[in-house]
Amino acid sequence: MTDCQLYLHKKESLVSDKDIPQDQDCEIWFPNKGDHGLIIELTRLNIPCSKGYIHFSGLNRSLHQHYKSHKQSHLCGKLEELSEIDRRIYFPTSHTPPLMKLINRPIFSISYHLVDYCYNITFVTKNGSFELKPTGELMCTFKIYLPYGNRVALTLIIGDSTVTGESATSSFQDVPVEETKCEGLETSLYDGDNQWSHCTRSGDAERQIELVSRGCRVTLQVTVRGMDNGAIGLRMTYRAEPIEEIVGLCEFGWVAMRQFCLSVTEGVKLPWAQAEIECVRKGGHLASIRSEHAQDIVDNLLLNRYVLLFYIFV
């Protein structure tokens, strides 16, 4: 049991080994507000793995169940030896305070800041929805990552439902990019190289905006400024729209290759014979790449699969 415990209360700050007693291991407890998550960025690290390490822990069982969890036991070595993903840790909203343990006095430096509960919500299913009714300033990021061969059919309903008047319906091309700072609910959508932005202010009637993406991924950023009455809301729904020439009659997550349906399975590396047995167990066969066209299909499946951008500790 350590004798050194440091409790952090600021919403954002910098912490390094210079803040810690030099002759003790230490526990650092980060601020924990029920409606906020936490981002920690490691900016310096130097300790041989044979001597010590930094250990992060936390618990969350209520949100983000679609994330791939990564139970990282410790971080050690030098910062430049770690990937960008290793250096950035995200704790979703939780009732358990995030904890950082220092073993054998590692040299380190971190920055941390609290983020809103909707900071990094990622959808990977065939369809989904989310509703916001903000009562104060807010910054949200919604990411929709669909498998290769699907477009995102997105519907946004933005505005004040209590305002009388006829609701407007717009398409992606009809809504211009806002150039001035939005005092209200600002919605920005990124679809590949395309960007669209819309500002909704108090008193604006509801507007329904519909679009179909060019690719299989879109990012929706929502920023709320200067609002405290909760009158303006946003409802987002989406569904996967399969591209017939790529998907054919295959199920969600699969693509057509001649008369077959093809998918990628991630997991333990297996020799060819064992991999074939595993595929048969799942009702299929291991695919052989016999042409440039087949290789292109597999490349697109791999390049467009959902990749974890943060470690999620559960």
PDB file of C-alpha atoms in Angstrom:
ATOM      1  CA  MET A   1       0.000   0.000   0.000  1.00  0.00           C
ATOM      2  CA  THR A   2       1.487   3.356  -0.980  1.00  0.00           C
ATOM      3  CA  ASP A   3       1.856   6.269   1.444  1.00  0.00           C
ATOM      4  CA  CYS A   4       1.661   8.832  -1.364  1.00  0.00           C
ATOM      5  CA  GLN A   5      -1.751   9.775  -2.711  1.00  0.00           C
ATOM      6  CA  LEU A   6      -2.362  12.817  -4.898  1.00  0.00           C
ATOM      7  CA  TYR A   7      -5.937  13.960  -5.557  1.00  0.00           C
ATOM      8  CA  LEU A   8      -6.438  16.256  -8.550  1.00  0.00           C
ATOM      9  CA  HIS A   9      -9.413  18.632  -8.579  1.00  0.00           C
ATOM     10  CA  LYS A  10      -8.823  20.987 -11.526  1.00  0.00           C
ATOM     11  CA  LYS A  11     -10.672  20.321 -14.787  1.00  0.00           C
ATOM     12  CA  GLU A  12      -7.354  20.380 -16.638  1.00  0.00           C
ATOM     13  CA  SER A  13      -3.729  20.498 -15.599  1.00  0.00           C
ATOM     14  CA  LEU A  14      -0.184  19.226 -16.090  1.00  0.00           C
ATOM     15  CA  VAL A  15       1.431  16.641 -13.791  1.00  0.00           C
ATOM     16  CA  SER A  16       5.001  15.318 -13.802  1.00  0.00           C
ATOM     17  CA  ASP A  17       7.413  13.350 -11.653  1.00  0.00           C
ATOM     18  CA  LYS A  18       8.580  16.690 -10.189  1.00  0.00           C
ATOM     19  CA  ASP A  19       5.228  16.902  -8.362  1.00  0.00           C
ATOM     20  CA  ILE A  20       5.780  13.545  -6.638  1.00  0.00           C
ATOM     21  CA  PRO A  21       7.956  12.724  -3.584  1.00  0.00           C
ATOM     22  CA  GLN A  22      11.142  11.173  -4.945  1.00  0.00           C
ATOM     23  CA  ASP A  23      11.410   8.339  -2.438  1.00  0.00           C
ATOM     24  CA  GLN A  24       7.895   6.895  -2.752  1.00  0.00           C
ATOM     25  CA  ASP A  25       5.582   5.153  -5.151  1.00  0.00           C
ATOM     26  CA  CYS A  26       2.390   7.116  -5.587  1.00  0.00           C
ATOM     27  CA  GLU A  27      -1.291   6.951  -6.531  1.00  0.00           C
ATOM     28  CA  ILE A  28      -2.759   9.836  -8.530  1.00  0.00           C
ATOM     29  CA  TRP A  29      -6.551  10.185  -8.522  1.00  0.00           C
ATOM     30  CA  PHE A  30      -8.056  12.258 -11.324  1.00  0.00           C
ATOM     31  CA  PRO A  31     -11.197  14.406 -10.987  1.00  0.00           C
ATOM     32  CA  ASN A  32     -14.388  12.436 -11.510  1.00  0.00           C
ATOM     33  CA  LYS A  33     -17.581  14.266 -12.406  1.00  0.00           C
ATOM     34  CA  GLY A  34     -20.527  12.050 -13.238  1.00  0.00           C
ATOM     35  CA  ASP A  35     -21.295  13.730 -16.567  1.00  0.00           C
ATOM     36  CA  HIS A  36     -17.723  14.043 -17.850  1.00  0.00           C
ATOM     37  CA  GLY A  37     -15.100  11.766 -19.297  1.00  0.00           C
ATOM     38  CA  LEU A  38     -11.344  12.220 -19.063  1.00  0.00           C
ATOM     39  CA  ILE A  39      -8.512  12.446 -21.597  1.00  0.00           C
ATOM     40  CA  ILE A  40      -4.930  11.833 -20.432  1.00  0.00           C
ATOM     41  CA  GLU A  41      -2.003  12.523 -22.771  1.00  0.00           C
ATOM     42  CA  LEU A  42       1.430  11.165 -21.937  1.00  0.00           C
ATOM     43  CA  THR A  43       4.074  13.700 -23.028  1.00  0.00           C
ATOM     44  CA  ARG A  44       7.186  12.282 -21.343  1.00  0.00           C
ATOM     45  CA  LEU A  45       8.189   8.814 -20.150  1.00  0.00           C
ATOM     46  CA  ASN A  46      11.495   7.231 -19.225  1.00  0.00           C
ATOM     47  CA  ILE A  47      11.862   4.118 -17.082  1.00  0.00           C
ATOM     48  CA  PRO A  48      13.232   0.680 -18.036  1.00  0.00           C
ATOM     49  CA  CYS A  49      10.455  -1.910 -18.077  1.00  0.00           C
ATOM     50  CA  SER A  50      12.568  -4.107 -15.806  1.00  0.00           C
ATOM     51  CA  LYS A  51      12.532  -1.444 -13.089  1.00  0.00           C
ATOM     52  CA  GLY A  52       9.117   0.218 -13.029  1.00  0.00           C
ATOM     53  CA  TYR A  53       6.068   1.453 -14.897  1.00  0.00           C
ATOM     54  CA  ILE A  54       2.933   3.588 -14.943  1.00  0.00           C
ATOM     55  CA  HIS A  55      -0.375   1.819 -14.455  1.00  0.00           C
ATOM     56  CA  PHE A  56      -3.804   3.263 -15.349  1.00  0.00           C
ATOM     57  CA  SER A  57      -7.052   1.808 -14.104  1.00  0.00           C
ATOM     58  CA  GLY A  58     -10.726   2.738 -14.143  1.00  0.00           C
ATOM     59  CA  LEU A  59     -14.141   1.184 -14.490  1.00  0.00           C
ATOM     60  CA  ASN A  60     -17.076   1.805 -16.781  1.00  0.00           C
ATOM     61  CA  ARG A  61     -19.916  -0.581 -17.445  1.00  0.00           C
ATOM     62  CA  SER A  62     -22.731   1.706 -18.547  1.00  0.00           C
ATOM     63  CA  LEU A  63     -21.527   3.399 -21.736  1.00  0.00           C
ATOM     64  CA  HIS A  64     -19.584   2.665 -24.919  1.00  0.00           C
ATOM     65  CA  GLN A  65     -20.199  -1.074 -24.919  1.00  0.00           C
ATOM     66  CA  HIS A  66     -19.372  -1.159 -28.638  1.00  0.00           C
ATOM     67  CA  TYR A  67     -15.757  -0.194 -28.025  1.00  0.00           C
ATOM     68  CA  LYS A  68     -13.071  -2.815 -28.159  1.00  0.00           C
ATOM     69  CA  SER A  69     -11.664  -2.782 -24.625  1.00  0.00           C
ATOM     70  CA  HIS A  70      -7.923  -2.891 -24.051  1.00  0.00           C
ATOM     71  CA  LYS A  71      -6.704  -3.870 -20.593  1.00  0.00           C
ATOM     72  CA  GLN A  72      -3.278  -2.329 -20.556  1.00  0.00           C
ATOM     73  CA  SER A  73      -1.379  -3.446 -17.429  1.00  0.00           C
ATOM     74  CA  HIS A  74       1.372  -0.846 -17.561  1.00  0.00           C
ATOM     75  CA  LEU A  75       3.335   1.640 -19.652  1.00  0.00           C
ATOM     76  CA  CYS A  76       7.121   1.693 -19.491  1.00  0.00           C
ATOM     77  CA  GLY A  77      10.227   2.356 -21.568  1.00  0.00           C
ATOM     78  CA  LYS A  78      10.675   5.638 -23.451  1.00  0.00           C
ATOM     79  CA  LEU A  79       7.947   7.827 -24.914  1.00  0.00           C
ATOM     80  CA  GLU A  80       9.259   7.530 -28.474  1.00  0.00           C
ATOM     81  CA  GLU A  81       8.890   3.744 -28.219  1.00  0.00           C
ATOM     82  CA  LEU A  82       5.130   4.075 -27.697  1.00  0.00           C
ATOM     83  CA  SER A  83       2.618   4.528 -30.495  1.00  0.00           C
ATOM     84  CA  GLU A  84       0.353   7.586 -30.615  1.00  0.00           C
ATOM     85  CA  ILE A  85      -2.520   5.423 -29.359  1.00  0.00           C
ATOM     86  CA  ASP A  86      -0.475   4.327 -26.338  1.00  0.00           C
ATOM     87  CA  ARG A  87       0.150   7.947 -25.405  1.00  0.00           C
ATOM     88  CA  ARG A  88      -3.510   8.990 -25.302  1.00  0.00           C
ATOM     89  CA  ILE A  89      -5.908   7.384 -22.828  1.00  0.00           C
ATOM     90  CA  TYR A  90      -9.646   7.988 -22.699  1.00  0.00           C
ATOM     91  CA  PHE A  91     -11.823   7.211 -19.685  1.00  0.00           C
ATOM     92  CA  PRO A  92     -15.536   7.413 -20.549  1.00  0.00           C
ATOM     93  CA  THR A  93     -18.080   8.739 -18.056  1.00  0.00           C
ATOM     94  CA  SER A  94     -17.968   6.558 -14.962  1.00  0.00           C
ATOM     95  CA  HIS A  95     -18.774   6.478 -11.265  1.00  0.00           C
ATOM     96  CA  THR A  96     -15.282   5.166 -10.530  1.00  0.00           C
ATOM     97  CA  PRO A  97     -12.474   7.768 -10.446  1.00  0.00           C
ATOM     98  CA  PRO A  98      -9.626   7.148 -12.922  1.00  0.00           C
ATOM     99  CA  LEU A  99      -6.418   6.164 -11.141  1.00  0.00           C
ATOM    100  CA  MET A 100      -2.761   6.328 -12.131  1.00  0.00           C
ATOM    101  CA  LYS A 101      -0.190   4.326 -10.152  1.00  0.00           C
ATOM    102  CA  LEU A 102       3.533   5.089 -10.273  1.00  0.00           C
ATOM    103  CA  ILE A 103       5.800   2.127  -9.595  1.00  0.00           C
ATOM    104  CA  ASN A 104       9.504   2.721  -8.782  1.00  0.00           C
ATOM    105  CA  ARG A 105       9.462   6.449  -9.532  1.00  0.00           C
ATOM    106  CA  PRO A 106       9.239   6.694 -13.344  1.00  0.00           C
ATOM    107  CA  ILE A 107      10.196   9.937 -15.064  1.00  0.00           C
ATOM    108  CA  PHE A 108       6.986  11.155 -16.713  1.00  0.00           C
ATOM    109  CA  SER A 109       4.841  14.095 -17.696  1.00  0.00           C
ATOM    110  CA  ILE A 110       1.131  14.095 -18.535  1.00  0.00           C
ATOM    111  CA  SER A 111      -1.610  16.558 -19.360  1.00  0.00           C
ATOM    112  CA  TYR A 112      -5.256  15.839 -18.660  1.00  0.00           C
ATOM    113  CA  HIS A 113      -8.619  17.501 -19.211  1.00  0.00           C
ATOM    114  CA  LEU A 114     -12.249  16.660 -18.623  1.00  0.00           C
ATOM    115  CA  VAL A 115     -14.514  16.224 -21.640  1.00  0.00           C
ATOM    116  CA  ASP A 116     -18.286  16.166 -22.054  1.00  0.00           C
ATOM    117  CA  TYR A 117     -20.145  12.859 -21.800  1.00  0.00           C
ATOM    118  CA  CYS A 118     -20.728  12.892 -25.562  1.00  0.00           C
ATOM    119  CA  TYR A 119     -17.107  13.654 -26.430  1.00  0.00           C
ATOM    120  CA  ASN A 120     -16.292  10.508 -28.375  1.00  0.00           C
ATOM    121  CA  ILE A 121     -19.324   8.383 -29.211  1.00  0.00           C
ATOM    122  CA  THR A 122     -18.723   5.951 -32.057  1.00  0.00           C
ATOM    123  CA  PHE A 123     -21.415   3.967 -33.866  1.00  0.00           C
ATOM    124  CA  VAL A 124     -20.443   0.816 -35.750  1.00  0.00           C
ATOM    125  CA  THR A 125     -23.807  -0.937 -36.040  1.00  0.00           C
ATOM    126  CA  LYS A 126     -26.167  -1.102 -39.026  1.00  0.00           C
ATOM    127  CA  ASN A 127     -28.350   1.681 -37.644  1.00  0.00           C
ATOM    128  CA  GLY A 128     -28.454   3.911 -34.605  1.00  0.00           C
ATOM    129  CA  SER A 129     -29.689   7.141 -33.075  1.00  0.00           C
ATOM    130  CA  PHE A 130     -28.869   9.762 -30.469  1.00  0.00           C
ATOM    131  CA  GLU A 131     -30.733  12.749 -29.028  1.00  0.00           C
ATOM    132  CA  LEU A 132     -29.367  15.887 -27.389  1.00  0.00           C
ATOM    133  CA  LYS A 133     -31.301  18.444 -25.357  1.00  0.00           C
ATOM    134  CA  PRO A 134     -28.467  20.606 -24.022  1.00  0.00           C
ATOM    135  CA  THR A 135     -29.050  23.028 -21.137  1.00  0.00           C
ATOM    136  CA  GLY A 136     -25.579  24.558 -21.174  1.00  0.00           C
ATOM    137  CA  GLU A 137     -22.343  24.683 -23.120  1.00  0.00           C
ATOM    138  CA  LEU A 138     -21.411  21.361 -24.665  1.00  0.00           C
ATOM    139  CA  MET A 139     -18.969  19.844 -27.149  1.00  0.00           C
ATOM    140  CA  CYS A 140     -19.823  16.468 -28.670  1.00  0.00           C
ATOM    141  CA  THR A 141     -18.291  14.233 -31.312  1.00  0.00           C
ATOM    142  CA  PHE A 142     -20.249  11.439 -32.979  1.00  0.00           C
ATOM    143  CA  LYS A 143     -18.485   9.092 -35.378  1.00  0.00           C
ATOM    144  CA  ILE A 144     -20.279   6.637 -37.635  1.00  0.00           C
ATOM    145  CA  TYR A 145     -17.943   3.937 -38.945  1.00  0.00           C
ATOM    146  CA  LEU A 146     -19.602   1.426 -41.248  1.00  0.00           C
ATOM    147  CA  PRO A 147     -17.970  -1.525 -43.023  1.00  0.00           C
ATOM    148  CA  TYR A 148     -16.658  -1.117 -46.558  1.00  0.00           C
ATOM    149  CA  GLY A 149     -19.467  -1.263 -49.102  1.00  0.00           C
ATOM    150  CA  ASN A 150     -21.918   0.872 -47.120  1.00  0.00           C
ATOM    151  CA  ARG A 151     -22.847   4.536 -47.178  1.00  0.00           C
ATOM    152  CA  VAL A 152     -24.313   6.423 -44.227  1.00  0.00           C
ATOM    153  CA  ALA A 153     -27.916   7.576 -44.724  1.00  0.00           C
ATOM    154  CA  LEU A 154     -28.159  10.284 -42.060  1.00  0.00           C
ATOM    155  CA  THR A 155     -31.121  12.315 -40.829  1.00  0.00           C
ATOM    156  CA  LEU A 156     -30.735  15.307 -38.503  1.00  0.00           C
ATOM    157  CA  ILE A 157     -33.629  17.152 -36.888  1.00  0.00           C
ATOM    158  CA  ILE A 158     -32.353  20.402 -35.383  1.00  0.00           C
ATOM    159  CA  GLY A 159     -34.192  23.312 -33.778  1.00  0.00           C
ATOM    160  CA  ASP A 160     -36.859  24.300 -31.281  1.00  0.00           C
ATOM    161  CA  SER A 161     -39.848  21.953 -31.439  1.00  0.00           C
ATOM    162  CA  THR A 162     -41.995  24.476 -29.510  1.00  0.00           C
ATOM    163  CA  VAL A 163     -41.695  27.161 -32.202  1.00  0.00           C
ATOM    164  CA  THR A 164     -44.749  27.309 -34.440  1.00  0.00           C
ATOM    165  CA  GLY A 165     -44.231  27.285 -38.152  1.00  0.00           C
ATOM    166  CA  GLU A 166     -43.581  24.815 -40.917  1.00  0.00           C
ATOM    167  CA  SER A 167     -40.479  22.678 -40.515  1.00  0.00           C
ATOM    168  CA  ALA A 168     -37.970  22.876 -43.337  1.00  0.00           C
ATOM    169  CA  THR A 169     -36.312  19.933 -45.035  1.00  0.00           C
ATOM    170  CA  SER A 170     -32.890  20.357 -46.600  1.00  0.00           C
ATOM    171  CA  SER A 171     -30.369  18.184 -48.336  1.00  0.00           C
ATOM    172  CA  PHE A 172     -26.627  18.156 -47.765  1.00  0.00           C
ATOM    173  CA  GLN A 173     -25.961  20.511 -50.672  1.00  0.00           C
ATOM    174  CA  ASP A 174     -28.623  23.046 -49.643  1.00  0.00           C
ATOM    175  CA  VAL A 175     -27.110  24.049 -46.300  1.00  0.00           C
ATOM    176  CA  PRO A 176     -24.126  26.431 -46.597  1.00  0.00           C
ATOM    177  CA  VAL A 177     -21.020  26.449 -44.418  1.00  0.00           C
ATOM    178  CA  GLU A 178     -21.336  29.048 -41.644  1.00  0.00           C
ATOM    179  CA  GLU A 179     -18.479  31.564 -41.564  1.00  0.00           C
ATOM    180  CA  THR A 180     -19.304  33.433 -38.335  1.00  0.00           C
ATOM    181  CA  LYS A 181     -19.097  32.152 -34.772  1.00  0.00           C
ATOM    182  CA  CYS A 182     -22.315  30.425 -33.783  1.00  0.00           C
ATOM    183  CA  GLU A 183     -24.048  31.499 -30.563  1.00  0.00           C
ATOM    184  CA  GLY A 184     -26.397  28.562 -30.312  1.00  0.00           C
ATOM    185  CA  LEU A 185     -26.143  24.965 -31.486  1.00  0.00           C
ATOM    186  CA  GLU A 186     -23.506  24.520 -34.186  1.00  0.00           C
ATOM    187  CA  THR A 187     -23.517  21.295 -36.165  1.00  0.00           C
ATOM    188  CA  SER A 188     -20.523  20.383 -38.337  1.00  0.00           C
ATOM    189  CA  LEU A 189     -20.401  17.253 -40.447  1.00  0.00           C
ATOM    190  CA  TYR A 190     -17.341  15.779 -42.160  1.00  0.00           C
ATOM    191  CA  ASP A 191     -17.713  13.301 -45.012  1.00  0.00           C
ATOM    192  CA  GLY A 192     -14.308  12.675 -46.533  1.00  0.00           C
ATOM    193  CA  ASP A 193     -13.203  15.977 -48.081  1.00  0.00           C
ATOM    194  CA  ASN A 194     -16.700  17.442 -47.740  1.00  0.00           C
ATOM    195  CA  GLN A 195     -17.584  19.690 -44.813  1.00  0.00           C
ATOM    196  CA  TRP A 196     -20.954  21.119 -43.888  1.00  0.00           C
ATOM    197  CA  SER A 197     -21.835  23.422 -41.002  1.00  0.00           C
ATOM    198  CA  HIS A 198     -25.110  24.823 -39.689  1.00  0.00           C
ATOM    199  CA  CYS A 199     -25.952  27.191 -36.819  1.00  0.00           C
ATOM    200  CA  THR A 200     -29.267  26.910 -34.974  1.00  0.00           C
ATOM    201  CA  ARG A 201     -30.217  29.780 -32.679  1.00  0.00           C
ATOM    202  CA  SER A 202     -32.945  30.226 -30.082  1.00  0.00           C
ATOM    203  CA  GLY A 203     -36.293  30.661 -31.781  1.00  0.00           C
ATOM    204  CA  ASP A 204     -35.360  28.736 -34.940  1.00  0.00           C
ATOM    205  CA  ALA A 205     -38.029  26.257 -36.003  1.00  0.00           C
ATOM    206  CA  GLU A 206     -37.069  22.632 -36.438  1.00  0.00           C
ATOM    207  CA  ARG A 207     -35.254  21.744 -39.639  1.00  0.00           C
ATOM    208  CA  GLN A 208     -34.788  18.236 -40.986  1.00  0.00           C
ATOM    209  CA  ILE A 209     -31.582  17.632 -42.908  1.00  0.00           C
ATOM    210  CA  GLU A 210     -31.013  14.432 -44.867  1.00  0.00           C
ATOM    211  CA  LEU A 211     -27.891  13.196 -46.589  1.00  0.00           C
ATOM    212  CA  VAL A 212     -26.191  10.081 -47.889  1.00  0.00           C
ATOM    213  CA  SER A 213     -22.424  10.015 -47.420  1.00  0.00           C
ATOM    214  CA  ARG A 214     -19.898   9.371 -50.160  1.00  0.00           C
ATOM    215  CA  GLY A 215     -17.852   6.965 -48.065  1.00  0.00           C
ATOM    216  CA  CYS A 216     -18.502   4.626 -45.164  1.00  0.00           C
ATOM    217  CA  ARG A 217     -17.501   7.064 -42.426  1.00  0.00           C
ATOM    218  CA  VAL A 218     -18.827  10.411 -41.232  1.00  0.00           C
ATOM    219  CA  THR A 219     -18.030  12.559 -38.203  1.00  0.00           C
ATOM    220  CA  LEU A 220     -20.593  14.866 -36.599  1.00  0.00           C
ATOM    221  CA  GLN A 221     -19.400  17.584 -34.224  1.00  0.00           C
ATOM    222  CA  VAL A 222     -21.912  19.480 -32.102  1.00  0.00           C
ATOM    223  CA  THR A 223     -20.927  22.600 -30.159  1.00  0.00           C
ATOM    224  CA  VAL A 224     -23.327  24.524 -27.929  1.00  0.00           C
ATOM    225  CA  ARG A 225     -22.527  28.094 -26.862  1.00  0.00           C
ATOM    226  CA  GLY A 226     -24.554  30.782 -25.109  1.00  0.00           C
ATOM    227  CA  MET A 227     -27.621  28.607 -24.457  1.00  0.00           C
ATOM    228  CA  ASP A 228     -29.116  27.690 -21.098  1.00  0.00           C
ATOM    229  CA  ASN A 229     -32.842  27.128 -21.628  1.00  0.00           C
ATOM    230  CA  GLY A 230     -32.701  23.689 -23.245  1.00  0.00           C
ATOM    231  CA  ALA A 231     -35.183  24.719 -25.944  1.00  0.00           C
ATOM    232  CA  ILE A 232     -33.049  23.733 -28.928  1.00  0.00           C
ATOM    233  CA  GLY A 233     -32.431  20.054 -29.497  1.00  0.00           C
ATOM    234  CA  LEU A 234     -30.860  17.679 -31.987  1.00  0.00           C
ATOM    235  CA  ARG A 235     -32.001  14.226 -33.020  1.00  0.00           C
ATOM    236  CA  MET A 236     -29.691  12.111 -35.138  1.00  0.00           C
ATOM    237  CA  THR A 237     -30.640   8.826 -36.786  1.00  0.00           C
ATOM    238  CA  TYR A 238     -28.748   6.837 -39.382  1.00  0.00           C
ATOM    239  CA  ARG A 239     -28.896   3.580 -41.301  1.00  0.00           C
ATOM    240  CA  ALA A 240     -26.463   1.722 -43.496  1.00  0.00           C
ATOM    241  CA  GLU A 241     -27.199   2.010 -47.217  1.00  0.00           C
ATOM    242  CA  PRO A 242     -25.385  -0.865 -48.976  1.00  0.00           C
ATOM    243  CA  ILE A 243     -23.703  -0.291 -52.332  1.00  0.00           C
ATOM    244  CA  GLU A 244     -25.134  -3.113 -54.431  1.00  0.00           C
ATOM    245  CA  GLU A 245     -22.152  -3.538 -56.764  1.00  0.00           C
ATOM    246  CA  ILE A 246     -19.884  -4.082 -53.728  1.00  0.00           C
ATOM    247  CA  VAL A 247     -22.137  -5.845 -51.234  1.00  0.00           C
ATOM    248  CA  GLY A 248     -24.485  -7.717 -53.563  1.00  0.00           C
ATOM    249  CA  LEU A 249     -26.842  -9.878 -51.491  1.00  0.00           C
ATOM    250  CA  CYS A 250     -24.353 -10.342 -48.643  1.00  0.00           C
ATOM    251  CA  GLU A 251     -25.164  -9.476 -45.052  1.00  0.00           C
ATOM    252  CA  PHE A 252     -23.996  -6.344 -43.221  1.00  0.00           C
ATOM    253  CA  GLY A 253     -20.212  -6.411 -42.817  1.00  0.00           C
ATOM    254  CA  TRP A 254     -19.638  -8.716 -45.813  1.00  0.00           C
ATOM    255  CA  VAL A 255     -18.841  -7.956 -49.460  1.00  0.00           C
ATOM    256  CA  ALA A 256     -19.426  -9.959 -52.616  1.00  0.00           C
ATOM    257  CA  MET A 257     -16.581 -11.721 -54.440  1.00  0.00           C
ATOM    258  CA  ARG A 258     -17.873 -13.781 -57.343  1.00  0.00           C
ATOM    259  CA  GLN A 259     -20.505 -16.131 -55.877  1.00  0.00           C
ATOM    260  CA  PHE A 260     -19.110 -15.807 -52.348  1.00  0.00           C
ATOM    261  CA  CYS A 261     -19.486 -13.379 -49.455  1.00  0.00           C
ATOM    262  CA  LEU A 262     -16.218 -12.224 -47.910  1.00  0.00           C
ATOM    263  CA  SER A 263     -15.416 -10.753 -44.495  1.00  0.00           C
ATOM    264  CA  VAL A 264     -12.351 -10.153 -42.334  1.00  0.00           C
ATOM    265  CA  THR A 265     -11.946 -11.738 -38.907  1.00  0.00           C
ATOM    266  CA  GLU A 266      -9.568 -10.206 -36.388  1.00  0.00           C
ATOM    267  CA  GLY A 267      -8.057 -12.173 -33.536  1.00  0.00           C
ATOM    268  CA  VAL A 268      -5.251 -14.579 -32.788  1.00  0.00           C
ATOM    269  CA  LYS A 269      -2.796 -15.327 -35.605  1.00  0.00           C
ATOM    270  CA  LEU A 270      -3.227 -18.904 -36.806  1.00  0.00           C
ATOM    271  CA  PRO A 271      -1.393 -21.174 -39.258  1.00  0.00           C
ATOM    272  CA  TRP A 272      -3.257 -21.757 -42.520  1.00  0.00           C
ATOM    273  CA  ALA A 273      -4.615 -25.181 -41.547  1.00  0.00           C
ATOM    274  CA  GLN A 274      -5.920 -24.018 -38.179  1.00  0.00           C
ATOM    275  CA  ALA A 275      -7.368 -20.857 -39.728  1.00  0.00           C
ATOM    276  CA  GLU A 276      -9.290 -23.007 -42.222  1.00  0.00           C
ATOM    277  CA  ILE A 277     -10.662 -25.129 -39.366  1.00  0.00           C
ATOM    278  CA  GLU A 278     -11.781 -21.962 -37.577  1.00  0.00           C
ATOM    279  CA  CYS A 279     -13.490 -20.654 -40.724  1.00  0.00           C
ATOM    280  CA  VAL A 280     -15.302 -23.966 -41.218  1.00  0.00           C
ATOM    281  CA  ARG A 281     -16.426 -23.822 -37.595  1.00  0.00           C
ATOM    282  CA  LYS A 282     -17.986 -20.445 -38.337  1.00  0.00           C
ATOM    283  CA  GLY A 283     -19.721 -21.771 -41.440  1.00  0.00           C
ATOM    284  CA  GLY A 284     -17.307 -20.629 -44.134  1.00  0.00           C
ATOM    285  CA  HIS A 285     -13.921 -21.263 -45.721  1.00  0.00           C
ATOM    286  CA  LEU A 286     -10.604 -19.459 -45.762  1.00  0.00           C
ATOM    287  CA  ALA A 287     -10.334 -17.234 -48.833  1.00  0.00           C
ATOM    288  CA  SER A 288      -7.486 -17.555 -51.318  1.00  0.00           C
ATOM    289  CA  ILE A 289      -6.388 -14.343 -53.042  1.00  0.00           C
ATOM    290  CA  ARG A 290      -6.024 -15.332 -56.689  1.00  0.00           C
ATOM    291  CA  SER A 291      -6.378 -12.007 -58.513  1.00  0.00           C
ATOM    292  CA  GLU A 292      -5.664  -8.308 -58.240  1.00  0.00           C
ATOM    293  CA  HIS A 293      -9.417  -7.666 -57.968  1.00  0.00           C
ATOM    294  CA  ALA A 294      -9.700  -9.977 -54.962  1.00  0.00           C
ATOM    295  CA  GLN A 295      -6.675  -8.305 -53.376  1.00  0.00           C
ATOM    296  CA  ASP A 296      -8.284  -4.879 -53.855  1.00  0.00           C
ATOM    297  CA  ILE A 297     -11.439  -6.091 -52.094  1.00  0.00           C
ATOM    298  CA  VAL A 298      -9.466  -7.410 -49.120  1.00  0.00           C
ATOM    299  CA  ASP A 299      -7.376  -4.220 -48.969  1.00  0.00           C
ATOM    300  CA  ASN A 300     -10.524  -2.086 -48.832  1.00  0.00           C
ATOM    301  CA  LEU A 301     -12.018  -4.286 -46.119  1.00  0.00           C
ATOM    302  CA  LEU A 302      -8.888  -3.877 -44.009  1.00  0.00           C
ATOM    303  CA  LEU A 303      -8.375  -0.167 -44.643  1.00  0.00           C
ATOM    304  CA  ASN A 304     -11.990   0.706 -43.850  1.00  0.00           C
ATOM    305  CA  ARG A 305     -12.496  -1.437 -40.773  1.00  0.00           C
ATOM    306  CA  TYR A 306     -13.157   0.260 -37.465  1.00  0.00           C
ATOM    307  CA  VAL A 307      -9.866   1.081 -35.716  1.00  0.00           C
ATOM    308  CA  LEU A 308      -9.736   2.006 -32.042  1.00  0.00           C
ATOM    309  CA  LEU A 309      -8.436   5.554 -31.593  1.00  0.00           C
ATOM    310  CA  PHE A 310      -8.137   5.445 -27.819  1.00  0.00           C
ATOM    311  CA  TYR A 311      -7.517   2.839 -25.188  1.00  0.00           C
ATOM    312  CA  ILE A 312     -10.799   2.315 -23.366  1.00  0.00           C
ATOM    313  CA  PHE A 313     -10.306   0.961 -19.859  1.00  0.00           C
ATOM    314  CA  VAL A 314     -13.116  -1.218 -18.511  1.00  0.00           C
TER     315      VAL A 314
END
